[in-house]
PDB file of C-alpha atoms in Angstrom:
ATOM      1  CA  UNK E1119      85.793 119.759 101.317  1.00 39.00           C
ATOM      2  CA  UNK E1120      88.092 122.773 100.581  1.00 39.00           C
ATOM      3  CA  UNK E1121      87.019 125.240  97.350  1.00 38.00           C
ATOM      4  CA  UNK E1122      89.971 125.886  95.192  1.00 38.00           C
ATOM      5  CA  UNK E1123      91.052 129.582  95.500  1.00 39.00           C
ATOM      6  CA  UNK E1124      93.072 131.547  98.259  1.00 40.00           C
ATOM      7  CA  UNK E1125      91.635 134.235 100.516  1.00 41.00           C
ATOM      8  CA  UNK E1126      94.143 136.954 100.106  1.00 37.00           C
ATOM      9  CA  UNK E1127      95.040 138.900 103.852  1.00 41.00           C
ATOM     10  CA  UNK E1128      97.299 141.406 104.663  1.00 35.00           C
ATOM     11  CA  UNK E1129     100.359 142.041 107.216  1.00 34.00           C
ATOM     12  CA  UNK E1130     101.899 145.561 107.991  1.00 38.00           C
ATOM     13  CA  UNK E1131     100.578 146.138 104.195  1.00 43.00           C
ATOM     14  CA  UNK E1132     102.349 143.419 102.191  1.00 40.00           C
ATOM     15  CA  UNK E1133     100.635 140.541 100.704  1.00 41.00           C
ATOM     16  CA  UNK E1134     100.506 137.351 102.185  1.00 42.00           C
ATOM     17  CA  UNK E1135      99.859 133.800 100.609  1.00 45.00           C
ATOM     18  CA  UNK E1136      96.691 132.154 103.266  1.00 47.00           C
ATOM     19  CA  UNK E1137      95.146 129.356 104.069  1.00 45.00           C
ATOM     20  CA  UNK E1138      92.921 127.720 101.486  1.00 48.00           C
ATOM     21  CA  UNK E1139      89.372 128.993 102.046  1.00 45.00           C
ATOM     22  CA  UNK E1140      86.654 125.681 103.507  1.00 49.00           C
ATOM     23  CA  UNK E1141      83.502 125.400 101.843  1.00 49.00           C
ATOM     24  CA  UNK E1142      81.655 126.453 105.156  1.00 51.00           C
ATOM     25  CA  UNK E1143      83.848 129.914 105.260  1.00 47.00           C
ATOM     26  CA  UNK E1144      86.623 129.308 107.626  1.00 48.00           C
ATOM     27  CA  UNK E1145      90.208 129.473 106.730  1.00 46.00           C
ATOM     28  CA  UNK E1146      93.042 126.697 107.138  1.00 64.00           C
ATOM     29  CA  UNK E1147      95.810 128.450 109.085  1.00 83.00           C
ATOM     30  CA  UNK E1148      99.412 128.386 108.299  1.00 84.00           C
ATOM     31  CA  UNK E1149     100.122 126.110 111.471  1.00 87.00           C
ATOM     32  CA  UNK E1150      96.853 124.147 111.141  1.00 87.00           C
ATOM     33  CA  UNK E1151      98.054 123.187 107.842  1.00 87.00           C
ATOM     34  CA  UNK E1152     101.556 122.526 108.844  1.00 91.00           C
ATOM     35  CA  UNK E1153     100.392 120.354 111.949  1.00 89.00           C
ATOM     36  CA  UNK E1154      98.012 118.581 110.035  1.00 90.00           C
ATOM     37  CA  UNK E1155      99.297 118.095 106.754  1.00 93.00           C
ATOM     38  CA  UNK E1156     100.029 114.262 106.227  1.00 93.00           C
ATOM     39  CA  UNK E1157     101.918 111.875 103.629  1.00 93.00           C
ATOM     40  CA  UNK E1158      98.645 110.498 101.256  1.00 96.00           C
ATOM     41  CA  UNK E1159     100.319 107.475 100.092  1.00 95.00           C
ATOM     42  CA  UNK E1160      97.094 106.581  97.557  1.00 96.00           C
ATOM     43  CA  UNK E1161      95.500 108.434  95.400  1.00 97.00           C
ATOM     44  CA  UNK E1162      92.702 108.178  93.004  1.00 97.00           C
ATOM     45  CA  UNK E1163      93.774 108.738  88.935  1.00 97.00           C
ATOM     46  CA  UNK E1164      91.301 111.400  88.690  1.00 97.00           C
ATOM     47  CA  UNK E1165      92.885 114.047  86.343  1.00 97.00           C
ATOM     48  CA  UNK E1166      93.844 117.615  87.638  1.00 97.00           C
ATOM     49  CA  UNK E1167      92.857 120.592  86.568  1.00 97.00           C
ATOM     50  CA  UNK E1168      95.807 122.833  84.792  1.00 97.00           C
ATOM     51  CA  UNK E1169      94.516 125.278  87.438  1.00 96.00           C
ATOM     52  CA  UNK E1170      95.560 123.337  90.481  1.00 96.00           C
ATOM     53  CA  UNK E1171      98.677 122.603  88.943  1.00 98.00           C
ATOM     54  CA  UNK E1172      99.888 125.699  88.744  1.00 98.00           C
ATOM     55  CA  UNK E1173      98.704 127.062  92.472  1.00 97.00           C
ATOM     56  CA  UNK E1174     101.152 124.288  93.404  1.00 97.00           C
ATOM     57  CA  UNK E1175     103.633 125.269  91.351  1.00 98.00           C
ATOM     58  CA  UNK E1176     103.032 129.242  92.534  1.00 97.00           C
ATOM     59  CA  UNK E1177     103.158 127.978  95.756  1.00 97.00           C
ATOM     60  CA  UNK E1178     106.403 126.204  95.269  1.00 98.00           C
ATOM     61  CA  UNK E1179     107.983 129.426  94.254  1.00 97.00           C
ATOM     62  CA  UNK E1180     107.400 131.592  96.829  1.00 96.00           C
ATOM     63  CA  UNK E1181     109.934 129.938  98.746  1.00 97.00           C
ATOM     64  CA  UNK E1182     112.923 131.557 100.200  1.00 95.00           C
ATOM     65  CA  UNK E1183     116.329 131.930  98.008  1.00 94.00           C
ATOM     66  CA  UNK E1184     119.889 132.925  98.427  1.00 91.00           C
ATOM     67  CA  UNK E1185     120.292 135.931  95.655  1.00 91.00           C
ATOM     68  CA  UNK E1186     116.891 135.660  94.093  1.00 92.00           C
ATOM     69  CA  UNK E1187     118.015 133.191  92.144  1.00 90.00           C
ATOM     70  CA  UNK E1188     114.693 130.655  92.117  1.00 95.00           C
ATOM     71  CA  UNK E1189     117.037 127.695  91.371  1.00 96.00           C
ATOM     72  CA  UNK E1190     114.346 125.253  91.448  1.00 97.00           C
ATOM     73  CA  UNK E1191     113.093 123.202  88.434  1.00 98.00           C
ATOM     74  CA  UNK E1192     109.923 121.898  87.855  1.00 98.00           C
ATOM     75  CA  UNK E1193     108.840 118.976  85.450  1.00 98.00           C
ATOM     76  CA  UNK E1194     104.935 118.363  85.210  1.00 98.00           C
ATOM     77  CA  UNK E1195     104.118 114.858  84.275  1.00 98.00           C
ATOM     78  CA  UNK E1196     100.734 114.093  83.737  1.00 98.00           C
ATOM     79  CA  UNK E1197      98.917 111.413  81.213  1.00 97.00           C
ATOM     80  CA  UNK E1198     101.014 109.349  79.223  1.00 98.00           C
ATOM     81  CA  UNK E1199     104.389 111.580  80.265  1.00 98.00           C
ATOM     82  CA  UNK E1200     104.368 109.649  83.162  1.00 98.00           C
ATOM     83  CA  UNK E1201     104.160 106.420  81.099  1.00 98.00           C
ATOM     84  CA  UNK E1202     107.494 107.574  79.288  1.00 98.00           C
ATOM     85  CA  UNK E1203     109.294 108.065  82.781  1.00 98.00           C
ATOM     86  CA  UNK E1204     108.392 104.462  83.442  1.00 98.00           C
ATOM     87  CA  UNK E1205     109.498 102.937  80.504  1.00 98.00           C
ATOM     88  CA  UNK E1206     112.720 105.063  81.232  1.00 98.00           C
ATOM     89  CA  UNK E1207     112.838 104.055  84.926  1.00 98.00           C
ATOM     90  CA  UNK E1208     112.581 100.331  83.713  1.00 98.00           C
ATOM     91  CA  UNK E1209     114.981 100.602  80.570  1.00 98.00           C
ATOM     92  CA  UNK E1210     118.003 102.074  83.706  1.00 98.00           C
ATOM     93  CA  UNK E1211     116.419  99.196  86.093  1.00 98.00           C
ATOM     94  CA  UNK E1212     117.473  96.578  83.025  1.00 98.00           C
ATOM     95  CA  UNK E1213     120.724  98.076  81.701  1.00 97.00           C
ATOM     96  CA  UNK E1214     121.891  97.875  86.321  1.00 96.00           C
ATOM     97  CA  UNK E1215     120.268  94.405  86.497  1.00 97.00           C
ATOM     98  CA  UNK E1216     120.705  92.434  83.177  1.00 97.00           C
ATOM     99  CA  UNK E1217     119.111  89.097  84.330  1.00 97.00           C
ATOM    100  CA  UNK E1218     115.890  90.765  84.975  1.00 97.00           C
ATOM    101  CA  UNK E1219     112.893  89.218  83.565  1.00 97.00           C
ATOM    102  CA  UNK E1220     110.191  91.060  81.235  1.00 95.00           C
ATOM    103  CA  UNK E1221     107.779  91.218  83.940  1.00 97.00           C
ATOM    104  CA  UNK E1222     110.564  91.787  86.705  1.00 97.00           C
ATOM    105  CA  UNK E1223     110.335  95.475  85.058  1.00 98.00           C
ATOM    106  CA  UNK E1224     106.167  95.774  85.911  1.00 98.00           C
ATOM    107  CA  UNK E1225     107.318  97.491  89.114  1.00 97.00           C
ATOM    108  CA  UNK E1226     109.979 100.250  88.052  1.00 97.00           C
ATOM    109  CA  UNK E1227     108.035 100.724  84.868  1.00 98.00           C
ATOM    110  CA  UNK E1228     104.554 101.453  86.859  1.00 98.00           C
ATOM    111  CA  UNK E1229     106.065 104.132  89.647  1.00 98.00           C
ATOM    112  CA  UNK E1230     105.059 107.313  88.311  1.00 98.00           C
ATOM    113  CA  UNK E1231     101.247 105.829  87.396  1.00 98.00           C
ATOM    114  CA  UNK E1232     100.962 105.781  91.493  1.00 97.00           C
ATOM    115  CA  UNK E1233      99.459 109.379  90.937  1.00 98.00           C
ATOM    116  CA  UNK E1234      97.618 111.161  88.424  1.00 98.00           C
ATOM    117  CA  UNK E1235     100.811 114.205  88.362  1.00 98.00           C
ATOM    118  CA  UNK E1236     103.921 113.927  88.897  1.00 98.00           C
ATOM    119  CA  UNK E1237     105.957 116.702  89.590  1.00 98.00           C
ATOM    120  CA  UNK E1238     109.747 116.294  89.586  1.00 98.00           C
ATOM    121  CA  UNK E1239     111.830 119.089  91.573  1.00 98.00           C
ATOM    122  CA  UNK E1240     115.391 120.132  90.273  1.00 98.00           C
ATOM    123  CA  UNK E1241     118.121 122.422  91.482  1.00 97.00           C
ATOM    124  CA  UNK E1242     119.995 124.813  89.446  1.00 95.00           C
ATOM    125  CA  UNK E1243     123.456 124.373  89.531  1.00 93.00           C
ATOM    126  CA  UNK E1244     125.376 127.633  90.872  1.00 91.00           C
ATOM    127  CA  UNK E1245     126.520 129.694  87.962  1.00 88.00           C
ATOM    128  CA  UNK E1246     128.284 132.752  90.165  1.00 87.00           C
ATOM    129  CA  UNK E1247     131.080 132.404  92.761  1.00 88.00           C
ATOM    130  CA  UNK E1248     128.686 133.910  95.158  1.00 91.00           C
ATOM    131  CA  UNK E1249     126.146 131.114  94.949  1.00 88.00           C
ATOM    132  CA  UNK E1250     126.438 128.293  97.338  1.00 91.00           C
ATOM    133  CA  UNK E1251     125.216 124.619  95.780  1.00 94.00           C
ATOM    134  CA  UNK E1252     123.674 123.738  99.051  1.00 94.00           C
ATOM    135  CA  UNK E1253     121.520 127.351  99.025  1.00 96.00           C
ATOM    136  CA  UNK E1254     120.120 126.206  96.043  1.00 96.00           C
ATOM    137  CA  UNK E1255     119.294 122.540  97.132  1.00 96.00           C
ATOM    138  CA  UNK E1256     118.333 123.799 100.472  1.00 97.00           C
ATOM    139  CA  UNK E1257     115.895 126.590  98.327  1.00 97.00           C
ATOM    140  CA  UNK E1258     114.364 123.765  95.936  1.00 98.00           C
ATOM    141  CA  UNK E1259     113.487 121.588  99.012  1.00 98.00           C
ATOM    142  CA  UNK E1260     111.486 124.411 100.808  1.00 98.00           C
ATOM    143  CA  UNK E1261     109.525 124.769  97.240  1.00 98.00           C
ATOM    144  CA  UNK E1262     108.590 120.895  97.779  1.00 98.00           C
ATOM    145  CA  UNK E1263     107.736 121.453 101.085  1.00 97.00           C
ATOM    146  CA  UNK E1264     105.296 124.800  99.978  1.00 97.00           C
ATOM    147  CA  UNK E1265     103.607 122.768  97.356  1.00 98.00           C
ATOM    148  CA  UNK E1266     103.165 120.014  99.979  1.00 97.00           C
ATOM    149  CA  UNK E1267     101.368 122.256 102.082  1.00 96.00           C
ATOM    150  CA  UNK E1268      99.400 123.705  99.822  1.00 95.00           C
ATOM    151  CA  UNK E1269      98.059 120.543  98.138  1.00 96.00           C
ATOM    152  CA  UNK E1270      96.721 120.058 101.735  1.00 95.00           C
ATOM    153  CA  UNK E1271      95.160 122.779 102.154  1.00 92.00           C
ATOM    154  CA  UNK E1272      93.308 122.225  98.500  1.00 94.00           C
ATOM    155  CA  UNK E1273      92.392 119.001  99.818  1.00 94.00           C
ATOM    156  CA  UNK E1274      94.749 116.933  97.988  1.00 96.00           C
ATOM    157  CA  UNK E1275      97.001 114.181  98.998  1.00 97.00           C
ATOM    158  CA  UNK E1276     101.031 114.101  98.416  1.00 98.00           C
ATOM    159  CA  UNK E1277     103.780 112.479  99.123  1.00 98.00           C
ATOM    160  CA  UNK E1278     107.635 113.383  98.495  1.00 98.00           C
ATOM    161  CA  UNK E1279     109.837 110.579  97.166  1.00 97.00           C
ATOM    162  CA  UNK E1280     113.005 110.702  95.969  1.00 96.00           C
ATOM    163  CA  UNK E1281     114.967 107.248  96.520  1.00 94.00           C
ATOM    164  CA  UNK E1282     117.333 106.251  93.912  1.00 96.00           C
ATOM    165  CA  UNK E1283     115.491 107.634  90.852  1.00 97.00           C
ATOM    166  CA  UNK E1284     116.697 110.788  91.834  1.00 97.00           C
ATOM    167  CA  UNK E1285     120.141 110.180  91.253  1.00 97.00           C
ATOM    168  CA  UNK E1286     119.169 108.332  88.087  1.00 97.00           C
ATOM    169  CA  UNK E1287     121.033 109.406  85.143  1.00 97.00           C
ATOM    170  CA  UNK E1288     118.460 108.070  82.295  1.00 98.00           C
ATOM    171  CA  UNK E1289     115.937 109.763  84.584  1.00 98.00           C
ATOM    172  CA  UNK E1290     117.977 112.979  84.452  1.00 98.00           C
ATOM    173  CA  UNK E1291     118.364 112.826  80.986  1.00 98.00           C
ATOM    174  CA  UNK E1292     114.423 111.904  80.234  1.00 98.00           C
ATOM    175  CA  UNK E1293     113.617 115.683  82.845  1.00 98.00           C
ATOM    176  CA  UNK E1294     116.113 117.475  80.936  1.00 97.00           C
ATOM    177  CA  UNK E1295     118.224 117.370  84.090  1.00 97.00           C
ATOM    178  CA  UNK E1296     122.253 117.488  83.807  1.00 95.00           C
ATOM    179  CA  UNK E1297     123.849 114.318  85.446  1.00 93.00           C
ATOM    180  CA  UNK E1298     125.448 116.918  88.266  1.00 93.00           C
ATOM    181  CA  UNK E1299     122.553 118.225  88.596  1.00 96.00           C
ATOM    182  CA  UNK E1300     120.484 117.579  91.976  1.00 97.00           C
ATOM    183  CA  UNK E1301     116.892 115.841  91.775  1.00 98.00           C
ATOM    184  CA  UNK E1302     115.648 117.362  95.555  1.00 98.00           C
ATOM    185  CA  UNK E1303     112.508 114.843  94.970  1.00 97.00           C
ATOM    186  CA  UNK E1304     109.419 113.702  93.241  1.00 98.00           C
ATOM    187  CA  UNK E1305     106.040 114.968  94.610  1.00 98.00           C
ATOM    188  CA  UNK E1306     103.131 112.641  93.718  1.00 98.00           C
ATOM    189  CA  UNK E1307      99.752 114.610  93.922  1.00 98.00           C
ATOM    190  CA  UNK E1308      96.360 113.442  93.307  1.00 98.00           C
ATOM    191  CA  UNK E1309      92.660 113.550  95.345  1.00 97.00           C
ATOM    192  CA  UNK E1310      93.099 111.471  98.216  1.00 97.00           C
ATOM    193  CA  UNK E1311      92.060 107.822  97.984  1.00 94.00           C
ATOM    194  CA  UNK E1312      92.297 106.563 101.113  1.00 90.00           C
ATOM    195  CA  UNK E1313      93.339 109.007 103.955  1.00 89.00           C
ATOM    196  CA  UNK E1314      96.274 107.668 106.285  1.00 87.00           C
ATOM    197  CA  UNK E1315      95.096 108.280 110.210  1.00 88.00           C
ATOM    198  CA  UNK E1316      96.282 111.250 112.009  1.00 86.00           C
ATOM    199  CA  UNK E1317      99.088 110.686 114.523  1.00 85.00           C
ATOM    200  CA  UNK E1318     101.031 112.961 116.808  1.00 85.00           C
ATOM    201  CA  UNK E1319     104.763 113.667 115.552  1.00 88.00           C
ATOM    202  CA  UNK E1320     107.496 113.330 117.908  1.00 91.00           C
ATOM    203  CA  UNK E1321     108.418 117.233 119.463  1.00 93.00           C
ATOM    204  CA  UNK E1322     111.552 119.480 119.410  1.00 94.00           C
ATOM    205  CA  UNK E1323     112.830 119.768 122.095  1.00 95.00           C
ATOM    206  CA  UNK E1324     115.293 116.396 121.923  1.00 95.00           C
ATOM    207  CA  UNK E1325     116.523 117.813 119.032  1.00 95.00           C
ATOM    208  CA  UNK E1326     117.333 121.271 120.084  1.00 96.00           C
ATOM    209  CA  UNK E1327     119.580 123.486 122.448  1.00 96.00           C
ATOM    210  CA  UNK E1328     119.049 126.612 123.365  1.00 96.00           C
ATOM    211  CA  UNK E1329     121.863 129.186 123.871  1.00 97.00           C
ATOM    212  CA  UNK E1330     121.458 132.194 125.723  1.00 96.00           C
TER     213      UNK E1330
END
């Protein structure tokens, strides 16, 4: 089991975010965590703490970003909140396909109970000439990918969707998104129900060159 706090360490004097801290005393490393981190699929509907919330969230902002800008977004949907983006996600499902019948909308209308929080990622749109859209995209997905992390090594499970609700335009509209605006994903986060087995990821190196 992993405790809930960060051991704080230190690197030619600045402050560095670690590895969560096991309950026997050792540390999850950076590449331990990236290596081993994997998509948790179910979940149990035990509630979060605020708490934890939020260390994912602090996480998610301490990723990289073109100007300072932090151009990501985050929407928190816990409880019934996530009941409200179903009933959205199955009012858009209705309005696309018309012949659908009342319990044809069960599915769309029970995605976001698949975990006990919900957290919906959104990129700011550029608002100075300097600012590149895709910098902000790219800066919003490495957030995802630090909260991902992090929930592992918490001992959480999470999984990043993003699929055509994220170019939803109820579903914008519901997260207070603009319809230009870019949903990078939706990161379902909850204690792990059942964990998926560990498997070896295909390597680099047929996806690199090297130039010397």
């Amino acid at each position: 089991m992993f405790a809930m706090f960060f051991r704080v360490k230190y690197f030619h004097g600045k402050t560095i975010l670690p590895a969560s801290v096991l309950d026997d005393g050792g540390t999850m490393e950076i590449l331990e965590a990236i290596h081993g981190r994997l998509t948790v699929k179910n979940l149990k509907q035990d509630v979060l703490p605020r708490d934890l919330i939020e260390k994912l969230l602090s996480a998610g902002a301490q990723a990289p970003n073109h100007h300072k800008v932090r151009p990501w977004r985050f929407v928190v949907l816990t409880g019934n909140g996530r009941n409200k983006l179903g009933d959205v996600m199955a009012a858009s499902f209705l309005e696309r396909n018309p012949a659908t019948p009342p319990e044809g909308l069960d599915k769309p209308r029970a995605l976001p109970l698949r975990a006990p929080v919900v957290i919906a990622v959104g990129a700011d749109k550029p608002t100075d000439t300097k600012i590149v859209e895709m910098e902000n995209f790219a800066a919003a997905s490495a957030a995802c990918q630090n909260i991902l992390l992090t929930a592992h090594a918490l001992g959480l499970g999470a999984i990043w969707r993003t699929g055509e609700w994220a170019c939803d335009a109820k579903v914008k509209e519901f997260l207070g998104f603009m319809s230009d605006q870019h949903i990078v994903g939706f990161i379902y986060v909850g204690y792990p129900d059942v964990m998926p087995e560990p498997y070896v990821r295909l390597g680099f190196e047929d996806r690199v060159t090297w130039m010397d």
